[in-house]
């Protein structure tokens, strides 16, 4: 049995080559080997959604795959999305609407919001809730999170100069 | 919550995957999307010596029409089941059930073949495979065979797939203009396993039910064809009295276990409610 294998992954745009134990999850690899600790580990069984990352552009649970499976793929974490300002408006809306308290679930919430808002059209509140059905928050409840995502959805769809302010939504 | 150590193999052909399994002394697991297997490994419900990653085998991909059948490669992801136009048109119960399978992030990774190979009795796709009367293409080192869905589900998490064999594709008989179908489920929360779910495929001729496949899931060790209820409908108009007769027959078809949340009688009641709704929908468009 091989104790370690070499993997090649692109993480946040950078080529990474490392030796990993086959049983190491992608989440452990990102947090432990690469020190990208924005990816959070909650349930480690694909229920809570705190560990979501983008794998070849699709949101997946990094706790539900081994790092070895990701070899040859492109991974983007919350750090990558933040650095290239892809979710700056979502982060600002979460801040404005107090859509977080402890913040543990927030990276996963932002990943889900990013995936949802990358689809064409403006999602309804029901559609936002459905998209969030795999993300647990144990502090605020979901109302303010839905508000924040709805605000960004409308702002992105609105012509420049007619943006909603966050406080109007859900007031 | 960490898997026991294993070695990792990434074959690029079906034959190579089967040989790797044989070389492991049958102490291996195939992994595709891994959305059920990885938690099972983390909980050490399974602890193989070798993990064989079949996600990079081109033969297991692709969706194509062949002589009245839609061949869906086993690696087709749940999200593709939702978005693919061929599946929507020719294998509509997979398409209709897909939004109810877990959550979006799981659907981005989980595969149709993986779900049907696992055969979780509470899952949507195995039940829809039975409702559409698909055939399962299964490979071993001697070749490949096709098993009808009616002979495929054996018992809890037990199918016609023998140890070391690989489910390579799902062949769906394409729906015909005279076919009507409906899917729905009753769950406590969106994305949770259903208390009871159902998929129905009916062949309607001259306003009569010529043939019907009526499948329920979450009600036993495998997806269940409700054959007494089917008998109550075959040859009849889909009117209220026929629907009531089918609902009544369900207690002969189902023997769900009592569990701490749902007594058997409640599950049968909910199955009747669901059956009534689905047959009502089919009657409206028939």
Coordinates of C-alpha atoms in Angstrom, one line a residue:
Chain A
X1 CA 0.0 0.0 0.0
X2 CA 1.5 3.3 -1.0
X3 CA 1.6 5.8 1.9
X4 CA 1.8 8.8 -0.2
X5 CA 1.2 9.8 -3.8
X6 CA 2.0 12.9 -5.8
X7 CA -0.8 15.1 -6.9
X8 CA -0.9 18.2 -9.2
X9 CA -3.7 20.6 -8.6
X10 CA -4.3 24.2 -9.6
X11 CA -5.4 26.1 -6.5
X12 CA -6.6 29.6 -6.8
X13 CA -4.8 29.9 -10.1
X14 CA -1.4 28.6 -8.9
X15 CA 0.0 25.2 -9.9
X16 CA 0.6 23.1 -6.8
X17 CA 2.5 19.8 -6.6
X18 CA 2.5 17.9 -3.3
X19 CA 2.7 14.4 -1.8
X20 CA -0.4 13.4 0.0
X21 CA -1.7 10.3 1.8
X22 CA -4.5 8.8 -0.3
X23 CA -6.9 9.1 2.7
X24 CA -6.4 12.8 3.1
X25 CA -9.5 14.7 2.1
X26 CA -9.3 17.8 -0.1
X27 CA -10.5 19.9 2.8
X28 CA -7.7 18.6 5.0
X29 CA -5.2 19.2 2.2
X30 CA -6.3 22.8 1.6
X31 CA -6.3 23.7 5.3
X32 CA -3.3 21.6 6.5
X33 CA -0.8 21.5 3.6
X34 CA -1.7 24.8 1.9
X35 CA -2.9 26.7 5.0
X36 CA -6.0 27.9 3.2
X37 CA -8.1 27.9 6.4
X38 CA -11.1 29.8 4.9
X39 CA -12.5 26.4 3.9
X40 CA -14.1 25.3 7.1
X41 CA -14.7 21.8 8.4
X42 CA -18.0 21.2 10.2
X43 CA -19.7 17.8 9.8
X44 CA -17.1 16.1 7.5
X45 CA -20.0 14.2 5.9
X46 CA -21.4 16.6 3.3
X47 CA -24.3 18.0 5.4
X48 CA -23.3 21.4 6.7
X49 CA -21.8 23.0 3.6
X50 CA -19.0 24.9 5.4
X51 CA -16.3 23.2 3.3
X52 CA -17.6 24.1 -0.1
X53 CA -15.0 24.9 -2.8
X54 CA -15.1 25.2 -6.6
X55 CA -13.8 22.2 -8.4
X56 CA -13.4 22.9 -12.2
X57 CA -16.0 25.7 -11.7
X58 CA -18.6 23.7 -9.8
X59 CA -19.4 23.9 -6.1
X60 CA -18.6 20.7 -4.3
X61 CA -17.9 19.6 -0.7
X62 CA -14.1 19.4 -0.1
X63 CA -14.8 17.0 2.8
X64 CA -16.5 14.5 0.4
X65 CA -13.5 13.9 -1.8
X66 CA -9.9 12.9 -1.4
X67 CA -7.2 15.3 -2.5
X68 CA -5.9 12.5 -4.8
X69 CA -9.2 12.6 -6.7
X70 CA -8.6 16.3 -7.4
X71 CA -5.3 15.8 -9.1
X72 CA -5.5 17.3 -12.6
X73 CA -8.3 19.7 -11.6
X74 CA -8.7 23.3 -10.8
X75 CA -9.8 24.2 -7.3
X76 CA -10.8 27.6 -6.1
X77 CA -11.4 28.4 -2.5
X78 CA -13.0 31.3 -0.7
X79 CA -9.6 33.0 -0.6
X80 CA -9.3 32.8 -4.4
X81 CA -12.8 34.3 -4.9
X82 CA -12.1 37.0 -2.4
X83 CA -8.7 38.0 -3.9
X84 CA -10.1 38.3 -7.4
X85 CA -13.1 40.3 -6.1
X86 CA -15.6 37.9 -7.6
X87 CA -17.8 38.1 -4.6
X88 CA -17.0 41.5 -3.2
X89 CA -20.6 42.7 -3.6
X90 CA -21.9 39.5 -1.9
X91 CA -19.5 40.0 1.0
X92 CA -20.6 43.6 1.3
X93 CA -24.3 42.7 1.3
X94 CA -23.7 40.1 4.0
X95 CA -21.9 42.7 6.1
X96 CA -24.6 45.4 5.5
X97 CA -27.5 43.0 6.3
X98 CA -25.7 41.3 9.3
X99 CA -26.0 38.0 7.5
X100 CA -23.5 36.4 9.9
X101 CA -22.7 36.2 13.5
X102 CA -19.9 33.7 14.3
X103 CA -19.0 33.4 10.6
X104 CA -18.2 29.7 10.6
X105 CA -20.8 28.9 7.9
X106 CA -20.1 32.1 5.9
X107 CA -17.4 30.8 3.4
X108 CA -19.9 28.0 2.4
X109 CA -22.8 30.4 2.2
X110 CA -20.7 32.7 0.0
X111 CA -19.8 29.8 -2.3
X112 CA -23.4 28.8 -2.7
X113 CA -24.4 32.4 -3.3
X114 CA -21.6 32.8 -5.9
X115 CA -22.8 29.6 -7.7
X116 CA -26.4 30.6 -7.6
X117 CA -25.7 34.2 -8.8
X118 CA -23.5 32.9 -11.6
X119 CA -26.7 31.4 -13.2
X120 CA -28.7 33.6 -15.6
X121 CA -31.7 35.4 -14.3
X122 CA -32.8 36.7 -10.9
X123 CA -33.6 34.0 -8.4
X124 CA -36.8 34.2 -6.3
X125 CA -36.5 33.9 -2.5
X126 CA -37.8 30.3 -2.8
X127 CA -35.0 29.6 -5.2
X128 CA -32.4 31.2 -2.9
X129 CA -33.7 29.1 0.0
X130 CA -33.6 25.9 -2.2
X131 CA -30.0 26.7 -3.2
X132 CA -29.1 27.2 0.5
X133 CA -30.7 23.9 1.6
X134 CA -27.3 22.3 1.9
X135 CA -25.8 25.1 4.1
X136 CA -26.3 25.1 7.8
X137 CA -26.2 28.3 9.9
X138 CA -26.7 27.8 13.6
X139 CA -26.5 31.6 14.6
X140 CA -28.6 34.0 12.6
X141 CA -31.2 31.9 10.9
X142 CA -31.5 32.3 7.2
X143 CA -33.7 35.3 6.7
X144 CA -30.8 37.9 6.6
X145 CA -28.7 35.6 4.4
X146 CA -31.6 35.3 1.9
X147 CA -32.0 39.1 2.1
X148 CA -28.4 39.7 1.3
X149 CA -28.3 37.3 -1.7
X150 CA -31.5 38.7 -3.0
X151 CA -30.1 42.2 -2.9
X152 CA -27.1 41.3 -4.8
X153 CA -29.2 39.4 -7.4
X154 CA -31.3 42.5 -8.0
X155 CA -28.3 44.8 -8.0
X156 CA -26.4 42.7 -10.6
X157 CA -29.5 42.6 -12.8
X158 CA -30.3 46.3 -12.4
X159 CA -28.9 48.9 -14.9
X160 CA -25.9 50.9 -13.5
X161 CA -27.0 53.9 -11.3
X162 CA -30.2 52.3 -10.0
X163 CA -28.8 50.0 -7.3
X164 CA -30.9 49.0 -4.3
X165 CA -29.6 49.7 -0.9
X166 CA -29.4 46.6 1.2
X167 CA -31.5 48.0 4.1
X168 CA -34.6 48.3 1.9
X169 CA -34.8 44.5 1.4
X170 CA -36.6 42.6 4.1
X171 CA -37.3 45.8 6.1
Chain B
X1 CA -14.3 10.8 11.1
X2 CA -11.2 9.9 9.0
X3 CA -11.0 7.0 6.6
X4 CA -8.6 4.1 7.3
X5 CA -5.5 4.2 5.2
X6 CA -5.9 2.8 1.7
X7 CA -4.0 2.9 -1.6
X8 CA -5.4 4.8 -4.6
X9 CA -5.6 3.7 -8.2
X10 CA -6.8 5.7 -11.2
X11 CA -7.5 3.4 -14.1
X12 CA -8.4 4.9 -17.5
X13 CA -10.3 1.9 -19.0
X14 CA -13.0 -0.4 -17.6
X15 CA -10.8 -3.5 -18.1
X16 CA -8.0 -1.9 -16.2
X17 CA -10.4 -1.0 -13.3
X18 CA -11.7 -4.6 -13.2
X19 CA -8.2 -6.0 -13.2
X20 CA -7.2 -3.6 -10.4
X21 CA -10.1 -4.9 -8.4
X22 CA -9.2 -8.5 -9.0
X23 CA -5.5 -7.9 -8.1
X24 CA -6.6 -6.4 -4.8
X25 CA -8.0 -9.8 -3.7
X26 CA -11.5 -8.3 -3.8
X27 CA -10.6 -5.9 -1.0
X28 CA -11.3 -2.8 -3.0
X29 CA -14.0 -0.2 -3.6
X30 CA -14.8 1.7 -6.8
X31 CA -15.3 5.4 -6.3
X32 CA -17.1 7.7 -8.8
X33 CA -18.6 10.8 -7.3
X34 CA -18.1 9.4 -3.8
X35 CA -20.9 11.4 -2.3
X36 CA -22.2 8.3 -0.4
X37 CA -18.9 6.3 -0.2
X38 CA -16.7 9.0 1.3
X39 CA -18.9 9.4 4.4
X40 CA -19.1 5.6 4.7
X41 CA -15.3 5.5 4.6
X42 CA -15.0 8.4 7.1
X43 CA -17.4 6.5 9.5
X44 CA -15.4 3.3 8.8
X45 CA -18.5 1.5 7.7
X46 CA -16.3 0.5 4.8
X47 CA -12.5 0.2 4.9
X48 CA -11.1 -1.2 1.7
X49 CA -7.4 -1.7 1.1
X50 CA -7.6 -0.1 -2.4
X51 CA -9.8 2.7 -3.7
X52 CA -10.3 2.5 -7.4
X53 CA -11.2 5.9 -8.9
X54 CA -13.3 5.3 -12.0
X55 CA -14.0 9.0 -12.6
X56 CA -11.4 9.2 -15.4
X57 CA -12.7 6.4 -17.6
X58 CA -14.0 7.9 -20.9
X59 CA -16.1 4.7 -21.7
X60 CA -18.3 5.5 -18.6
X61 CA -19.3 8.9 -20.0
X62 CA -21.7 10.0 -22.6
X63 CA -25.4 10.1 -23.4
X64 CA -26.6 8.8 -26.7
X65 CA -29.7 7.4 -28.5
X66 CA -29.3 3.9 -29.9
X67 CA -32.2 2.0 -31.5
X68 CA -35.0 3.2 -29.3
X69 CA -32.9 3.2 -26.1
X70 CA -31.1 6.1 -24.4
X71 CA -27.7 4.9 -23.2
X72 CA -26.6 7.0 -20.2
X73 CA -23.0 6.6 -19.1
X74 CA -22.6 5.6 -15.5
X75 CA -20.5 8.7 -14.7
X76 CA -23.3 11.1 -15.7
X77 CA -23.6 13.5 -12.8
X78 CA -26.9 14.3 -11.1
X79 CA -26.6 17.9 -12.3
X80 CA -26.3 16.6 -15.9
X81 CA -29.4 14.5 -15.4
X82 CA -31.2 17.8 -14.7
X83 CA -29.7 19.8 -17.6
X84 CA -29.2 17.3 -20.4
X85 CA -31.9 17.7 -23.1
X86 CA -31.8 14.0 -24.2
X87 CA -32.5 12.8 -20.7
X88 CA -35.3 15.4 -20.3
X89 CA -36.9 14.2 -23.5
X90 CA -36.3 10.5 -23.5
X91 CA -35.8 9.5 -19.8
X92 CA -38.0 12.2 -18.2
X93 CA -38.4 10.5 -14.7
X94 CA -34.6 10.9 -14.1
X95 CA -34.9 14.6 -15.1
X96 CA -38.0 15.2 -13.0
X97 CA -36.5 13.5 -9.9
X98 CA -33.1 15.2 -10.1
X99 CA -34.0 18.4 -8.2
X100 CA -35.1 16.3 -5.3
X101 CA -31.8 14.4 -5.0
X102 CA -29.8 15.9 -2.0
X103 CA -28.5 19.5 -2.5
X104 CA -26.9 21.3 -5.4
X105 CA -23.3 20.7 -4.3
X106 CA -23.9 17.0 -4.0
X107 CA -25.6 16.9 -7.4
X108 CA -22.4 18.5 -8.9
X109 CA -20.4 15.4 -7.9
X110 CA -22.7 12.5 -7.4
X111 CA -23.2 10.2 -10.4
X112 CA -26.3 8.4 -11.7
X113 CA -24.4 5.1 -12.0
X114 CA -23.1 5.5 -8.4
X115 CA -26.6 6.1 -7.1
X116 CA -28.1 3.1 -8.9
X117 CA -25.1 0.8 -8.0
X118 CA -25.5 1.7 -4.3
X119 CA -29.3 1.1 -4.5
X120 CA -30.2 3.1 -1.4
X121 CA -33.9 2.2 -0.9
X122 CA -34.8 5.8 -0.1
X123 CA -33.0 7.3 -3.2
X124 CA -34.9 8.7 -6.1
X125 CA -32.8 7.4 -9.1
X126 CA -32.9 3.7 -8.4
X127 CA -36.7 3.9 -8.1
X128 CA -37.0 5.9 -11.3
X129 CA -34.8 3.3 -13.0
X130 CA -37.3 0.7 -12.0
X131 CA -40.3 2.8 -13.0
X132 CA -38.9 3.4 -16.5
X133 CA -38.0 -0.3 -16.9
X134 CA -34.3 0.4 -17.7
X135 CA -31.6 -2.2 -18.3
X136 CA -28.4 -2.0 -16.4
X137 CA -25.1 -2.7 -18.3
X138 CA -22.7 -4.5 -16.0
X139 CA -19.1 -5.3 -16.9
X140 CA -16.8 -8.0 -15.6
X141 CA -13.6 -9.6 -16.9
X142 CA -15.6 -12.0 -19.1
X143 CA -17.5 -9.3 -20.8
X144 CA -20.7 -7.3 -20.3
X145 CA -24.3 -8.1 -19.7
X146 CA -27.6 -6.2 -19.5
X147 CA -29.9 -6.8 -16.5
X148 CA -33.5 -5.6 -16.5
X149 CA -34.4 -3.3 -13.6
X150 CA -37.1 -5.8 -12.5
X151 CA -34.4 -8.4 -11.8
X152 CA -31.7 -6.0 -10.6
X153 CA -32.8 -4.9 -7.1
X154 CA -32.4 -7.9 -4.7
X155 CA -32.4 -6.6 -1.1
X156 CA -31.1 -3.8 1.1
X157 CA -28.1 -2.2 -0.8
X158 CA -27.9 -5.5 -2.7
X159 CA -28.2 -5.7 -6.5
X160 CA -27.4 -8.0 -9.4
X161 CA -23.9 -6.5 -9.4
X162 CA -21.4 -9.2 -8.2
X163 CA -18.3 -8.2 -6.2
X164 CA -15.7 -6.7 -8.6
X165 CA -18.3 -6.0 -11.3
X166 CA -18.8 -2.5 -12.6
X167 CA -22.1 -0.8 -13.6
X168 CA -21.1 0.9 -16.9
X169 CA -24.3 2.4 -18.3
X170 CA -28.0 2.7 -17.9
X171 CA -30.2 1.9 -20.9
X172 CA -33.5 3.6 -20.9
X173 CA -36.4 2.6 -23.3
X174 CA -37.3 6.0 -24.6
X175 CA -40.8 7.3 -23.8
X176 CA -43.4 7.1 -26.5
X177 CA -46.1 9.7 -27.5
X178 CA -48.7 7.6 -25.7
X179 CA -46.7 7.6 -22.4
X180 CA -47.6 9.7 -19.4
X181 CA -45.5 10.0 -16.3
X182 CA -45.3 11.7 -12.9
X183 CA -42.9 12.0 -10.0
X184 CA -43.2 13.4 -6.5
X185 CA -42.2 12.7 -2.9
X186 CA -43.1 13.7 0.6
X187 CA -40.2 14.8 2.8
X188 CA -39.9 16.8 6.0
X189 CA -37.5 19.2 4.5
X190 CA -36.2 19.9 1.0
X191 CA -33.2 17.7 0.2
X192 CA -34.0 15.3 3.0
X193 CA -34.7 11.7 2.3
X194 CA -38.3 11.3 1.4
X195 CA -40.7 9.6 3.9
X196 CA -42.3 8.1 0.7
X197 CA -41.7 8.9 -3.0
X198 CA -43.1 7.6 -6.2
X199 CA -42.6 7.5 -10.0
X200 CA -45.2 6.4 -12.4
X201 CA -44.9 5.6 -16.1
X202 CA -48.2 4.8 -17.9
X203 CA -49.0 3.9 -21.5
X204 CA -52.4 5.4 -22.2
X205 CA -54.3 4.1 -25.3
X206 CA -57.8 5.3 -26.1
X207 CA -58.1 6.9 -22.6
X208 CA -57.4 3.5 -21.1
X209 CA -54.4 2.4 -19.0
X210 CA -52.8 -0.1 -21.4
X211 CA -49.6 -0.6 -19.3
X212 CA -48.4 1.0 -16.1
X213 CA -45.3 0.8 -14.0
X214 CA -46.0 2.2 -10.5
X215 CA -42.9 2.4 -8.2
X216 CA -42.6 3.6 -4.6
X217 CA -39.4 4.2 -2.6
X218 CA -38.6 4.7 1.0
X219 CA -41.1 2.0 1.8
X220 CA -38.9 -1.1 2.2
X221 CA -35.5 -2.7 1.4
X222 CA -35.6 -1.9 -2.3
X223 CA -37.7 0.3 -4.6
X224 CA -41.1 -1.4 -4.8
X225 CA -43.3 -2.0 -7.9
X226 CA -46.9 -1.8 -6.6
X227 CA -48.2 -4.6 -8.8
X228 CA -51.6 -5.0 -7.2
X229 CA -52.2 -1.3 -7.6
X230 CA -51.0 -1.6 -11.3
X231 CA -53.5 -4.5 -11.7
X232 CA -56.3 -2.3 -10.3
X233 CA -55.5 0.3 -13.0
X234 CA -54.7 -1.7 -16.1
X235 CA -57.4 -1.7 -18.8
X236 CA -59.4 1.0 -17.0
X237 CA -60.0 4.7 -17.5
X238 CA -58.1 6.8 -15.0
X239 CA -61.1 8.0 -13.2
X240 CA -61.7 8.5 -9.5
X241 CA -63.0 5.0 -8.9
X242 CA -59.9 3.5 -10.5
X243 CA -57.6 5.7 -8.5
X244 CA -59.4 4.8 -5.3
X245 CA -59.1 1.1 -6.2
X246 CA -55.3 1.5 -6.7
X247 CA -54.9 3.3 -3.4
X248 CA -56.8 0.6 -1.6
X249 CA -54.5 -2.1 -3.2
X250 CA -51.4 -0.4 -1.9
X251 CA -51.7 -2.2 1.5
X252 CA -51.3 -5.5 -0.4
X253 CA -48.2 -4.2 -2.2
X254 CA -46.3 -2.5 0.7
X255 CA -45.1 -3.8 4.0
X256 CA -43.0 -0.9 5.3
X257 CA -41.3 -1.2 8.7
X258 CA -42.2 0.8 11.7
X259 CA -39.6 3.3 12.6
X260 CA -39.4 5.8 15.4
X261 CA -40.7 8.7 13.3
X262 CA -43.1 7.0 11.0
X263 CA -45.3 4.1 11.9
X264 CA -46.0 1.7 9.0
X265 CA -49.7 2.7 8.9
X266 CA -48.7 6.3 8.4
X267 CA -46.3 5.5 5.6
X268 CA -49.0 3.5 3.8
X269 CA -51.4 6.4 4.3
X270 CA -48.8 8.9 2.8
X271 CA -48.1 6.5 -0.1
X272 CA -51.9 6.5 -0.9
X273 CA -52.0 10.3 -0.7
X274 CA -49.0 10.5 -3.0
X275 CA -50.4 7.9 -5.4
X276 CA -53.7 9.8 -5.7
X277 CA -51.9 13.0 -6.5
X278 CA -49.7 11.5 -9.2
X279 CA -52.5 9.5 -10.9
X280 CA -54.6 12.7 -10.8
X281 CA -51.8 14.5 -12.6
X282 CA -51.6 11.8 -15.2
X283 CA -55.3 11.8 -15.7
X284 CA -55.4 15.5 -16.3
X285 CA -53.0 15.3 -19.3
X286 CA -54.0 11.9 -20.5

